[in-house]
Amino acid sequence: MPNQSVETLVEGGKATAAPPLGPALGPLGVNIGLVVAEINKKTEAFKGMQVPVKITVKSETKEFTITVGTPPASQLILKEAHVEKASANPAMDQVADLRIEQIIKIAKMKEDALLGKGPKERVKEIVGTCRGMGIMVEGVKGAEAIAMINEGKFDKEIASGKTELSAEEMKEQEEEKRRLAHEIEVRRSEFTSKAKSILEAMKGKSTAEVRSKMAEAGIPSAIAEELISAEKAAAAAAGTAAAGAATAAAPGTKPAAGAAAGGKAAAGAKPAGGAKK
C-alpha cells in the first residue's frame, strides 16, 4: 500500500489530539500521542504562530515522518529583528543586530530546510542570510560573525540551545536598532547633499557622465538614481511650462472665445443716455 499523509495547521508547540488532527490521524493506525509529541517538539520555536505540518505514514509499518513548513529564513530574520525590510545597501548600512540566541532559534525553525548537518553549520547558514540583509550578529557583520563561530566563540550557546532573550537584552537590542537607523539617516543626508552638488556642477552633461561621477564619489546607486530621476522630471516639467508660455505669447494668437464675444457685445451697445446720432 502507498504511504498516506495528513496536512494541517497547528499552533507552534501546542498541537493536540483534538480535531482536526486527531480524527485525521485515527484511520492511519498511528500512535496519535507520539505524533502530537513529535509535532510539538518540532514546532516549539514557532510559539504564537500557525505552522503548516505534514505527517506521512508508511501504511505497512505505521512509521511516520513529520515535515514542518516554515516561512523563508529571510522573513523569520526580519520578524526576529523587528524590522520591515532588509538593508538596501548591506555592504554599508546595517539595519539591526541580532543575538546568537535568536540565530539559534531561527536555525531550529528552519532545521528541515537547511543543508547543514549539525547545529553549528545550520547557525552559520542563517548568519550568511543575515549578511546579505544588512543585519549584524552580536555587534559584528555576518562575515566576522561566521569567523567567530568557526573559532568556537559561541559553542556554549549553540550547545545549550538557548533561544530566548531577557527583557534587558531586548531593550538593548531596540536601542541598538535606533542607533543604526540614525546612522543610516545621517549617511543618507551626507550622500544626498554631495549628489546634489554633483548634479549642479554637471548640468548639461550626459546621464552616463553624471552616474559615473557619482559612482566615483562613492554615492550609493539607489540615491544617485533617485536624484537623477528627480532632476529629469523637473527638467521635463520646466520644458513643458516654457513651451506653454511661448505658445500663449506667440503673435497672431486668437483671442479667447469669451473675449471675442465680449468685444461683439461692446460693439453693438447703444450710446449711454440715449444720445442721438
PDB file of N, CA and C in Angstrom, residues 33-81:
ATOM      1  N   GLY A  33      -0.623   9.997  20.210  1.00  0.00           N
ATOM      2  CA  GLY A  33       0.121  10.700  21.256  1.00  0.00           C
ATOM      3  C   GLY A  33       1.570  10.938  20.874  1.00  0.00           C
ATOM      4  N   LEU A  34       2.196   9.938  20.246  1.00  0.00           N
ATOM      5  CA  LEU A  34       3.583  10.088  19.811  1.00  0.00           C
ATOM      6  C   LEU A  34       3.698  11.124  18.693  1.00  0.00           C
ATOM      7  N   VAL A  35       2.726  11.093  17.777  1.00  0.00           N
ATOM      8  CA  VAL A  35       2.745  12.048  16.665  1.00  0.00           C
ATOM      9  C   VAL A  35       2.605  13.473  17.200  1.00  0.00           C
ATOM     10  N   VAL A  36       1.670  13.683  18.108  1.00  0.00           N
ATOM     11  CA  VAL A  36       1.445  15.020  18.675  1.00  0.00           C
ATOM     12  C   VAL A  36       2.689  15.506  19.412  1.00  0.00           C
ATOM     13  N   ALA A  37       3.312  14.614  20.188  1.00  0.00           N
ATOM     14  CA  ALA A  37       4.517  14.991  20.936  1.00  0.00           C
ATOM     15  C   ALA A  37       5.642  15.398  19.980  1.00  0.00           C
ATOM     16  N   GLU A  38       5.799  14.657  18.888  1.00  0.00           N
ATOM     17  CA  GLU A  38       6.846  14.969  17.917  1.00  0.00           C
ATOM     18  C   GLU A  38       6.570  16.298  17.205  1.00  0.00           C
ATOM     19  N   ILE A  39       5.293  16.535  16.892  1.00  0.00           N
ATOM     20  CA  ILE A  39       4.921  17.816  16.253  1.00  0.00           C
ATOM     21  C   ILE A  39       5.250  18.976  17.182  1.00  0.00           C
ATOM     22  N   ASN A  40       4.905  18.832  18.460  1.00  0.00           N
ATOM     23  CA  ASN A  40       5.154  19.921  19.409  1.00  0.00           C
ATOM     24  C   ASN A  40       6.648  20.166  19.608  1.00  0.00           C
ATOM     25  N   LYS A  41       7.424  19.096  19.551  1.00  0.00           N
ATOM     26  CA  LYS A  41       8.875  19.235  19.682  1.00  0.00           C
ATOM     27  C   LYS A  41       9.441  20.017  18.495  1.00  0.00           C
ATOM     28  N   LYS A  42       8.955  19.690  17.293  1.00  0.00           N
ATOM     29  CA  LYS A  42       9.466  20.325  16.081  1.00  0.00           C
ATOM     30  C   LYS A  42       8.959  21.755  15.892  1.00  0.00           C
ATOM     31  N   THR A  43       7.822  22.074  16.500  1.00  0.00           N
ATOM     32  CA  THR A  43       7.238  23.407  16.286  1.00  0.00           C
ATOM     33  C   THR A  43       7.342  24.320  17.501  1.00  0.00           C
ATOM     34  N   GLU A  44       8.058  23.878  18.516  1.00  0.00           N
ATOM     35  CA  GLU A  44       8.149  24.656  19.757  1.00  0.00           C
ATOM     36  C   GLU A  44       8.657  26.077  19.522  1.00  0.00           C
ATOM     37  N   ALA A  45       9.585  26.224  18.573  1.00  0.00           N
ATOM     38  CA  ALA A  45      10.158  27.550  18.311  1.00  0.00           C
ATOM     39  C   ALA A  45       9.180  28.502  17.636  1.00  0.00           C
ATOM     40  N   PHE A  46       8.043  27.976  17.180  1.00  0.00           N
ATOM     41  CA  PHE A  46       7.056  28.808  16.474  1.00  0.00           C
ATOM     42  C   PHE A  46       5.910  29.242  17.382  1.00  0.00           C
ATOM     43  N   LYS A  47       6.145  29.345  18.660  1.00  0.00           N
ATOM     44  CA  LYS A  47       5.080  29.719  19.596  1.00  0.00           C
ATOM     45  C   LYS A  47       4.393  30.996  19.137  1.00  0.00           C
ATOM     46  N   GLY A  48       3.049  30.952  19.149  1.00  0.00           N
ATOM     47  CA  GLY A  48       2.279  32.113  18.726  1.00  0.00           C
ATOM     48  C   GLY A  48       2.069  32.207  17.231  1.00  0.00           C
ATOM     49  N   MET A  49       2.609  31.244  16.461  1.00  0.00           N
ATOM     50  CA  MET A  49       2.464  31.263  15.003  1.00  0.00           C
ATOM     51  C   MET A  49       1.744  29.998  14.535  1.00  0.00           C
ATOM     52  N   GLN A  50       0.944  30.137  13.479  1.00  0.00           N
ATOM     53  CA  GLN A  50       0.310  28.986  12.848  1.00  0.00           C
ATOM     54  C   GLN A  50       1.314  28.354  11.882  1.00  0.00           C
ATOM     55  N   VAL A  51       1.546  27.067  12.058  1.00  0.00           N
ATOM     56  CA  VAL A  51       2.583  26.390  11.297  1.00  0.00           C
ATOM     57  C   VAL A  51       1.978  25.250  10.469  1.00  0.00           C
ATOM     58  N   PRO A  52       2.287  25.191   9.160  1.00  0.00           N
ATOM     59  CA  PRO A  52       1.815  24.062   8.353  1.00  0.00           C
ATOM     60  C   PRO A  52       2.643  22.810   8.652  1.00  0.00           C
ATOM     61  N   VAL A  53       1.954  21.703   8.889  1.00  0.00           N
ATOM     62  CA  VAL A  53       2.620  20.444   9.233  1.00  0.00           C
ATOM     63  C   VAL A  53       2.099  19.325   8.327  1.00  0.00           C
ATOM     64  N   LYS A  54       3.021  18.466   7.864  1.00  0.00           N
ATOM     65  CA  LYS A  54       2.632  17.311   7.059  1.00  0.00           C
ATOM     66  C   LYS A  54       3.119  16.046   7.752  1.00  0.00           C
ATOM     67  N   ILE A  55       2.188  15.123   8.023  1.00  0.00           N
ATOM     68  CA  ILE A  55       2.521  13.848   8.645  1.00  0.00           C
ATOM     69  C   ILE A  55       2.389  12.759   7.584  1.00  0.00           C
ATOM     70  N   THR A  56       3.476  12.069   7.292  1.00  0.00           N
ATOM     71  CA  THR A  56       3.466  10.994   6.295  1.00  0.00           C
ATOM     72  C   THR A  56       3.621   9.662   7.021  1.00  0.00           C
ATOM     73  N   VAL A  57       2.722   8.723   6.741  1.00  0.00           N
ATOM     74  CA  VAL A  57       2.698   7.433   7.441  1.00  0.00           C
ATOM     75  C   VAL A  57       2.902   6.287   6.455  1.00  0.00           C
ATOM     76  N   LYS A  58       3.837   5.379   6.800  1.00  0.00           N
ATOM     77  CA  LYS A  58       4.032   4.171   5.995  1.00  0.00           C
ATOM     78  C   LYS A  58       2.921   3.195   6.339  1.00  0.00           C
ATOM     79  N   SER A  59       2.148   2.841   5.360  1.00  0.00           N
ATOM     80  CA  SER A  59       0.951   2.038   5.606  1.00  0.00           C
ATOM     81  C   SER A  59       1.264   0.690   6.242  1.00  0.00           C
ATOM     82  N   GLU A  60       2.372   0.064   5.871  1.00  0.00           N
ATOM     83  CA  GLU A  60       2.678  -1.285   6.370  1.00  0.00           C
ATOM     84  C   GLU A  60       3.271  -1.259   7.778  1.00  0.00           C
ATOM     85  N   THR A  61       4.199  -0.348   8.041  1.00  0.00           N
ATOM     86  CA  THR A  61       4.896  -0.341   9.334  1.00  0.00           C
ATOM     87  C   THR A  61       4.332   0.664  10.340  1.00  0.00           C
ATOM     88  N   LYS A  62       3.526   1.587   9.846  1.00  0.00           N
ATOM     89  CA  LYS A  62       2.955   2.660  10.666  1.00  0.00           C
ATOM     90  C   LYS A  62       4.024   3.637  11.165  1.00  0.00           C
ATOM     91  N   GLU A  63       5.206   3.582  10.564  1.00  0.00           N
ATOM     92  CA  GLU A  63       6.232   4.578  10.888  1.00  0.00           C
ATOM     93  C   GLU A  63       5.795   5.918  10.296  1.00  0.00           C
ATOM     94  N   PHE A  64       6.159   6.982  10.970  1.00  0.00           N
ATOM     95  CA  PHE A  64       5.727   8.286  10.465  1.00  0.00           C
ATOM     96  C   PHE A  64       6.891   9.271  10.439  1.00  0.00           C
ATOM     97  N   THR A  65       6.785  10.232   9.543  1.00  0.00           N
ATOM     98  CA  THR A  65       7.727  11.349   9.487  1.00  0.00           C
ATOM     99  C   THR A  65       6.927  12.641   9.499  1.00  0.00           C
ATOM    100  N   ILE A  66       7.508  13.656  10.089  1.00  0.00           N
ATOM    101  CA  ILE A  66       6.813  14.947  10.203  1.00  0.00           C
ATOM    102  C   ILE A  66       7.648  16.018   9.519  1.00  0.00           C
ATOM    103  N   THR A  67       7.017  16.726   8.610  1.00  0.00           N
ATOM    104  CA  THR A  67       7.670  17.828   7.914  1.00  0.00           C
ATOM    105  C   THR A  67       6.990  19.128   8.311  1.00  0.00           C
ATOM    106  N   VAL A  68       7.773  20.065   8.795  1.00  0.00           N
ATOM    107  CA  VAL A  68       7.233  21.353   9.240  1.00  0.00           C
ATOM    108  C   VAL A  68       7.526  22.409   8.180  1.00  0.00           C
ATOM    109  N   GLY A  69       6.488  23.021   7.684  1.00  0.00           N
ATOM    110  CA  GLY A  69       6.667  24.105   6.721  1.00  0.00           C
ATOM    111  C   GLY A  69       6.951  25.411   7.451  1.00  0.00           C
ATOM    112  N   THR A  70       7.839  26.197   6.915  1.00  0.00           N
ATOM    113  CA  THR A  70       8.191  27.472   7.549  1.00  0.00           C
ATOM    114  C   THR A  70       8.305  28.574   6.500  1.00  0.00           C
ATOM    115  N   PRO A  71       8.171  29.820   6.933  1.00  0.00           N
ATOM    116  CA  PRO A  71       8.425  30.941   6.022  1.00  0.00           C
ATOM    117  C   PRO A  71       9.907  30.938   5.630  1.00  0.00           C
ATOM    118  N   PRO A  72      10.295  31.684   4.594  1.00  0.00           N
ATOM    119  CA  PRO A  72      11.717  31.790   4.235  1.00  0.00           C
ATOM    120  C   PRO A  72      12.531  32.308   5.423  1.00  0.00           C
ATOM    121  N   ALA A  73      13.797  31.912   5.481  1.00  0.00           N
ATOM    122  CA  ALA A  73      14.671  32.350   6.575  1.00  0.00           C
ATOM    123  C   ALA A  73      14.718  33.872   6.660  1.00  0.00           C
ATOM    124  N   SER A  74      14.705  34.532   5.502  1.00  0.00           N
ATOM    125  CA  SER A  74      14.780  35.998   5.498  1.00  0.00           C
ATOM    126  C   SER A  74      13.589  36.618   6.235  1.00  0.00           C
ATOM    127  N   GLN A  75      12.396  36.022   6.068  1.00  0.00           N
ATOM    128  CA  GLN A  75      11.221  36.558   6.753  1.00  0.00           C
ATOM    129  C   GLN A  75      11.291  36.328   8.257  1.00  0.00           C
ATOM    130  N   LEU A  76      11.816  35.179   8.657  1.00  0.00           N
ATOM    131  CA  LEU A  76      11.973  34.902  10.088  1.00  0.00           C
ATOM    132  C   LEU A  76      12.997  35.844  10.713  1.00  0.00           C
ATOM    133  N   ILE A  77      14.040  36.164   9.958  1.00  0.00           N
ATOM    134  CA  ILE A  77      15.069  37.092  10.443  1.00  0.00           C
ATOM    135  C   ILE A  77      14.469  38.487  10.641  1.00  0.00           C
ATOM    136  N   LEU A  78      13.689  38.952   9.667  1.00  0.00           N
ATOM    137  CA  LEU A  78      13.051  40.265   9.789  1.00  0.00           C
ATOM    138  C   LEU A  78      12.112  40.307  10.988  1.00  0.00           C
ATOM    139  N   LYS A  79      11.369  39.222  11.177  1.00  0.00           N
ATOM    140  CA  LYS A  79      10.421  39.163  12.305  1.00  0.00           C
ATOM    141  C   LYS A  79      11.172  39.211  13.631  1.00  0.00           C
ATOM    142  N   GLU A  80      12.258  38.468  13.709  1.00  0.00           N
ATOM    143  CA  GLU A  80      13.040  38.423  14.947  1.00  0.00           C
ATOM    144  C   GLU A  80      13.724  39.762  15.215  1.00  0.00           C
ATOM    145  N   ALA A  81      14.121  40.450  14.145  1.00  0.00           N
ATOM    146  CA  ALA A  81      14.802  41.741  14.286  1.00  0.00           C
ATOM    147  C   ALA A  81      13.830  42.899  14.450  1.00  0.00           C
TER     148      ALA A  81
END
